[in-house]
Amino acid sequence: MAGQRPLVGRHAELERLGEALKGARRGTGSFVLIAGEAGVGKTRLAEELAEHSRATVLWGRASHGAPVPYGPIVAALRAYLRANPDGLRGCGALKPHLALLLPELGKPAQAGDRATLFEGLRCAFEQAADGDAPLLVILDDLQWSDDATLELLPALAEPLAELPLLLVAAYRSDGLPRSHMLRRVRHELRRGGHLDEIALGPLEPSQTADLLRQIFESAPAPSLARAIHDRTQGVSFFIEELARALLLTNSLTKGRKGLELAKGGEVPVPDTVRDAVLIRTSELSPEGRGAAEAAAVAGEEFDLDLLAEVSNADGVAELLSSGIVVERDGGRAKFRHALTREALYADVPWLQRRALHCRLAAELEATGAKAMEVATHWLGARHEAEARDALLRAAQQSRAVHAYRDAARAGRQALELWPEGEDEARRIEALQSYANSTELGGELAEAARAWREICAIRQAEPGTGEAYAAAQSRLAAVHDMRGDREVAFAARAAAAEAYAAGGKHAEAAVERLAMANYLRFAARHSEAIALAQAAVKDAEQAERLDLRARALGLEGVAKAKRGEYEKGLKTVRTGLALALEHDLTPVAAELYQRLSVVLYDSADYRRAQETLDSALELCRTADEPATELACVTCMVYVLRECGEWAEALKLGRELIDSGTAVWVAEGIVGMIYAAQGKLSSARRMLSSSLATASQVGHYNMTVDTTTGLARVAALEGGAQETGERCRSLLAL
């Protein structure tokens, strides 16, 4: 910002950021985090970089207490659009997805997903960076950010390397909760080799003296500089506020060695930053003080017209002229520092604070503000019913832009405010939305807890058998994702019984098929056969040929696994013939894969490979990625058994690199490495595969990887481990 005092004590950090900006100017962008405790100078460092960068600068700040999905990102892009209304025209088909966040771009997309939205945001920054100067994007106060913004950052880190763009993100490192998404972001950036972080520490005593010399426009005495440094621990914001308080109260006098505290002065160095801020605002008129208090309640950044509505226009003007807040584009203003706002907010009398929150909530609601911002003020006003409604709207708005963790947070807050026994139907609807959001956001333990509660509610209600079954099915799906097949099996059993009792035989067949598959993986083949046969009956009652064919395929595999190869082969072929006769292409692809399993279990590897080729061709025709993946993993296994190790390794590594079926591919590749004598790599891959196979109860891979580890141990001369592995195999 023009007119600011020279930066004190941050020259090494500024030089490092300058080098990153030079890289962006050459077309090699990067992402830099600035971390440090509150008041240490993170924002000031970013401002200094922006002032001297000769770059196009876009700012975005997270809002304390009311995190809106993608809030800092939207603020930065909106600033760009104000200067370049047609600047995102080059995003083409992605513009409707961006319009979900930036309505000024036109009609939003009716359907989409998070990956498409992320690609749209990447494209937006690419367009913004397509100019003569490099683009500098500064995201501040990310400790308060919404999760959607934080989840986006690792996705942007890699594309930055090909853009003339430097992304700088600052956050408070002190008091950051262990569960904060920022910690996960740092881990992902480090894992991807993209973590570049500058940690700002406090100023040195000599630097404190330099800063005081600028503020006082005269040298402080060493004793005064030392006292202020000790009291503030070298935190620049505290130094500035304490120094201004001393100037305002005329507490300084010229001494032999520089400025000193006046003897007998009424105001000593204030003990806390709050004291210093309050001393500074004591010079305001009653109107100015009222505007300052209203601004503190409004938030770190606020709309000036809104502030005038709830306080006084003259007071707002005085507040701006005081320098406590600074005006920004679009009729908005912000506190010069978040700590100033926090100190003022804490000093607003409780009842007055509630009244201001109430007025702000009503004004914001009337103007169609974001629901999360409205909810924050209703919560501050202690109006729980209004807050709950706003939180439910906020959750819905977050889901609409695929910000599922933010939706879950808002939904959780709403549910915590729900009075017992009130509007139960709506509460169950909110609980289901919360369960969906936590599931999509990857919070699987919370999703399972929510679905269990829904199951308990539905079970206790008369006439809700189908809803109870659906809830049990969703609970099973969550436990599947957690790798807890035993609990998932129990949930699916409850769902199947409830569906069948309600005459929903197709749904019952689907649940029984999933249960039979669990049992097949666990080598409980007789039970799997019984469940598959029950699924056949359900499918027949539902007149669903596709489900009947799938059930026959699973029954045939289980029979073959039990040792009845001919019967199993015949049953699978019956299902396959049914699928082919009725042009059920996706089902036929699945049945070809089942047939290949039976063939390679009977050591007929060549025919198994031919069958898999047919399955893969059908999968690609029918766009069935799940079955295609199963076919590819089976193909790797078959190629290994046929001795075609080069091709097996090629396919296996492709699976591992793509992040799909990693543990299965690791097990198969690990066995080849063991046979080739690459024992260290073999042990690593086999151990990883065995850990997952044991967790999910996959019998075949558990046997395969345990065998491989026994072979590795024997080749290494580890007789004891070899014996233990062999005993494990015998037990299996």
PDB file of C-alpha atoms in Angstrom, residues 493-612:
ATOM      1  CA  ALA A 493     -28.775 -57.957   5.935  1.00  0.00           C
ATOM      2  CA  ALA A 494     -31.153 -55.604   7.755  1.00  0.00           C
ATOM      3  CA  ALA A 495     -31.763 -53.678   4.528  1.00  0.00           C
ATOM      4  CA  ALA A 496     -32.444 -56.859   2.513  1.00  0.00           C
ATOM      5  CA  GLU A 497     -34.978 -58.168   5.031  1.00  0.00           C
ATOM      6  CA  ALA A 498     -36.773 -54.818   5.226  1.00  0.00           C
ATOM      7  CA  TYR A 499     -36.880 -54.444   1.444  1.00  0.00           C
ATOM      8  CA  ALA A 500     -38.170 -57.988   0.952  1.00  0.00           C
ATOM      9  CA  ALA A 501     -40.829 -57.513   3.651  1.00  0.00           C
ATOM     10  CA  GLY A 502     -42.026 -54.389   1.839  1.00  0.00           C
ATOM     11  CA  GLY A 503     -42.189 -56.118  -1.533  1.00  0.00           C
ATOM     12  CA  LYS A 504     -39.099 -54.333  -2.879  1.00  0.00           C
ATOM     13  CA  HIS A 505     -37.499 -57.510  -4.220  1.00  0.00           C
ATOM     14  CA  ALA A 506     -35.131 -55.843  -6.696  1.00  0.00           C
ATOM     15  CA  GLU A 507     -33.596 -53.763  -3.902  1.00  0.00           C
ATOM     16  CA  ALA A 508     -33.411 -56.879  -1.719  1.00  0.00           C
ATOM     17  CA  ALA A 509     -31.577 -58.731  -4.511  1.00  0.00           C
ATOM     18  CA  VAL A 510     -28.991 -55.930  -4.783  1.00  0.00           C
ATOM     19  CA  GLU A 511     -28.267 -56.110  -1.039  1.00  0.00           C
ATOM     20  CA  ARG A 512     -27.992 -59.917  -1.073  1.00  0.00           C
ATOM     21  CA  LEU A 513     -25.593 -59.755  -4.030  1.00  0.00           C
ATOM     22  CA  ALA A 514     -23.344 -57.371  -2.104  1.00  0.00           C
ATOM     23  CA  MET A 515     -23.477 -59.661   0.953  1.00  0.00           C
ATOM     24  CA  ALA A 516     -22.643 -62.712  -1.171  1.00  0.00           C
ATOM     25  CA  ASN A 517     -19.666 -60.850  -2.593  1.00  0.00           C
ATOM     26  CA  TYR A 518     -18.374 -60.116   0.940  1.00  0.00           C
ATOM     27  CA  LEU A 519     -18.610 -63.819   1.763  1.00  0.00           C
ATOM     28  CA  ARG A 520     -16.848 -64.783  -1.469  1.00  0.00           C
ATOM     29  CA  PHE A 521     -13.933 -62.490  -0.633  1.00  0.00           C
ATOM     30  CA  ALA A 522     -13.797 -64.053   2.828  1.00  0.00           C
ATOM     31  CA  ALA A 523     -13.752 -67.590   1.326  1.00  0.00           C
ATOM     32  CA  ARG A 524     -17.110 -68.452   2.977  1.00  0.00           C
ATOM     33  CA  HIS A 525     -18.266 -70.009  -0.265  1.00  0.00           C
ATOM     34  CA  SER A 526     -21.232 -72.093   0.895  1.00  0.00           C
ATOM     35  CA  GLU A 527     -22.842 -69.084   2.560  1.00  0.00           C
ATOM     36  CA  ALA A 528     -22.125 -66.998  -0.544  1.00  0.00           C
ATOM     37  CA  ILE A 529     -23.893 -69.581  -2.716  1.00  0.00           C
ATOM     38  CA  ALA A 530     -26.965 -69.531  -0.463  1.00  0.00           C
ATOM     39  CA  LEU A 531     -27.188 -65.741  -0.602  1.00  0.00           C
ATOM     40  CA  ALA A 532     -26.683 -65.660  -4.370  1.00  0.00           C
ATOM     41  CA  GLN A 533     -29.502 -68.198  -4.781  1.00  0.00           C
ATOM     42  CA  ALA A 534     -31.740 -66.056  -2.569  1.00  0.00           C
ATOM     43  CA  ALA A 535     -30.851 -63.079  -4.781  1.00  0.00           C
ATOM     44  CA  VAL A 536     -31.883 -65.103  -7.855  1.00  0.00           C
ATOM     45  CA  LYS A 537     -35.321 -65.680  -6.291  1.00  0.00           C
ATOM     46  CA  ASP A 538     -35.673 -61.977  -5.406  1.00  0.00           C
ATOM     47  CA  ALA A 539     -34.689 -61.038  -8.958  1.00  0.00           C
ATOM     48  CA  GLU A 540     -37.245 -63.438 -10.418  1.00  0.00           C
ATOM     49  CA  GLN A 541     -40.002 -61.965  -8.219  1.00  0.00           C
ATOM     50  CA  ALA A 542     -38.969 -58.486  -9.318  1.00  0.00           C
ATOM     51  CA  GLU A 543     -38.802 -59.652 -12.969  1.00  0.00           C
ATOM     52  CA  ARG A 544     -35.289 -58.238 -13.238  1.00  0.00           C
ATOM     53  CA  LEU A 545     -33.263 -60.270 -15.729  1.00  0.00           C
ATOM     54  CA  ASP A 546     -30.141 -58.183 -15.140  1.00  0.00           C
ATOM     55  CA  LEU A 547     -30.109 -58.962 -11.420  1.00  0.00           C
ATOM     56  CA  ARG A 548     -30.873 -62.626 -12.052  1.00  0.00           C
ATOM     57  CA  ALA A 549     -27.916 -62.910 -14.474  1.00  0.00           C
ATOM     58  CA  ARG A 550     -25.585 -61.142 -12.013  1.00  0.00           C
ATOM     59  CA  ALA A 551     -26.688 -63.448  -9.180  1.00  0.00           C
ATOM     60  CA  LEU A 552     -26.076 -66.536 -11.321  1.00  0.00           C
ATOM     61  CA  GLY A 553     -22.579 -65.260 -12.122  1.00  0.00           C
ATOM     62  CA  LEU A 554     -21.743 -64.780  -8.457  1.00  0.00           C
ATOM     63  CA  GLU A 555     -23.222 -68.156  -7.536  1.00  0.00           C
ATOM     64  CA  GLY A 556     -21.094 -69.830 -10.219  1.00  0.00           C
ATOM     65  CA  VAL A 557     -17.862 -68.206  -8.980  1.00  0.00           C
ATOM     66  CA  ALA A 558     -18.600 -69.273  -5.387  1.00  0.00           C
ATOM     67  CA  LYS A 559     -19.247 -72.854  -6.540  1.00  0.00           C
ATOM     68  CA  ALA A 560     -15.960 -72.913  -8.455  1.00  0.00           C
ATOM     69  CA  LYS A 561     -14.122 -71.505  -5.438  1.00  0.00           C
ATOM     70  CA  ARG A 562     -15.632 -74.299  -3.354  1.00  0.00           C
ATOM     71  CA  GLY A 563     -14.063 -76.805  -5.753  1.00  0.00           C
ATOM     72  CA  GLU A 564     -17.088 -77.507  -7.982  1.00  0.00           C
ATOM     73  CA  TYR A 565     -15.473 -76.146 -11.168  1.00  0.00           C
ATOM     74  CA  GLU A 566     -17.809 -77.744 -13.721  1.00  0.00           C
ATOM     75  CA  LYS A 567     -20.967 -76.721 -11.845  1.00  0.00           C
ATOM     76  CA  GLY A 568     -19.565 -73.229 -11.318  1.00  0.00           C
ATOM     77  CA  LEU A 569     -18.620 -72.899 -14.978  1.00  0.00           C
ATOM     78  CA  LYS A 570     -22.098 -74.004 -16.065  1.00  0.00           C
ATOM     79  CA  THR A 571     -23.845 -71.566 -13.697  1.00  0.00           C
ATOM     80  CA  VAL A 572     -21.747 -68.586 -14.821  1.00  0.00           C
ATOM     81  CA  ARG A 573     -22.328 -69.475 -18.469  1.00  0.00           C
ATOM     82  CA  THR A 574     -26.086 -69.639 -17.835  1.00  0.00           C
ATOM     83  CA  GLY A 575     -25.996 -66.115 -16.456  1.00  0.00           C
ATOM     84  CA  LEU A 576     -23.793 -64.914 -19.321  1.00  0.00           C
ATOM     85  CA  ALA A 577     -26.109 -66.425 -21.934  1.00  0.00           C
ATOM     86  CA  LEU A 578     -29.067 -64.654 -20.303  1.00  0.00           C
ATOM     87  CA  ALA A 579     -27.239 -61.309 -20.410  1.00  0.00           C
ATOM     88  CA  LEU A 580     -26.164 -61.739 -24.042  1.00  0.00           C
ATOM     89  CA  GLU A 581     -29.633 -62.890 -25.140  1.00  0.00           C
ATOM     90  CA  HIS A 582     -31.246 -59.727 -23.763  1.00  0.00           C
ATOM     91  CA  ASP A 583     -28.466 -57.303 -24.798  1.00  0.00           C
ATOM     92  CA  LEU A 584     -27.533 -56.530 -21.199  1.00  0.00           C
ATOM     93  CA  THR A 585     -24.056 -55.298 -22.167  1.00  0.00           C
ATOM     94  CA  PRO A 586     -22.804 -54.047 -18.749  1.00  0.00           C
ATOM     95  CA  VAL A 587     -24.006 -57.262 -17.100  1.00  0.00           C
ATOM     96  CA  ALA A 588     -22.388 -59.357 -19.832  1.00  0.00           C
ATOM     97  CA  ALA A 589     -19.084 -57.565 -19.185  1.00  0.00           C
ATOM     98  CA  GLU A 590     -19.344 -58.409 -15.494  1.00  0.00           C
ATOM     99  CA  LEU A 591     -20.215 -62.039 -16.293  1.00  0.00           C
ATOM    100  CA  TYR A 592     -17.229 -62.361 -18.646  1.00  0.00           C
ATOM    101  CA  GLN A 593     -15.043 -61.208 -15.770  1.00  0.00           C
ATOM    102  CA  ARG A 594     -16.691 -63.788 -13.479  1.00  0.00           C
ATOM    103  CA  LEU A 595     -16.088 -66.466 -16.100  1.00  0.00           C
ATOM    104  CA  SER A 596     -12.399 -65.549 -16.259  1.00  0.00           C
ATOM    105  CA  VAL A 597     -12.147 -65.997 -12.478  1.00  0.00           C
ATOM    106  CA  VAL A 598     -13.520 -69.533 -12.755  1.00  0.00           C
ATOM    107  CA  LEU A 599     -11.159 -70.325 -15.635  1.00  0.00           C
ATOM    108  CA  TYR A 600      -7.997 -69.120 -13.943  1.00  0.00           C
ATOM    109  CA  ASP A 601      -9.029 -70.863 -10.709  1.00  0.00           C
ATOM    110  CA  SER A 602      -9.025 -74.052 -12.763  1.00  0.00           C
ATOM    111  CA  ALA A 603      -5.571 -73.019 -14.139  1.00  0.00           C
ATOM    112  CA  ASP A 604      -6.953 -72.476 -17.657  1.00  0.00           C
ATOM    113  CA  TYR A 605      -5.051 -69.203 -17.993  1.00  0.00           C
ATOM    114  CA  ARG A 606      -5.150 -68.826 -21.764  1.00  0.00           C
ATOM    115  CA  ARG A 607      -8.932 -69.061 -21.899  1.00  0.00           C
ATOM    116  CA  ALA A 608      -9.146 -66.801 -18.862  1.00  0.00           C
ATOM    117  CA  GLN A 609      -7.092 -64.199 -20.733  1.00  0.00           C
ATOM    118  CA  GLU A 610      -9.295 -64.490 -23.835  1.00  0.00           C
ATOM    119  CA  THR A 611     -12.398 -64.097 -21.678  1.00  0.00           C
ATOM    120  CA  LEU A 612     -10.970 -61.006 -20.014  1.00  0.00           C
TER     121      LEU A 612
END
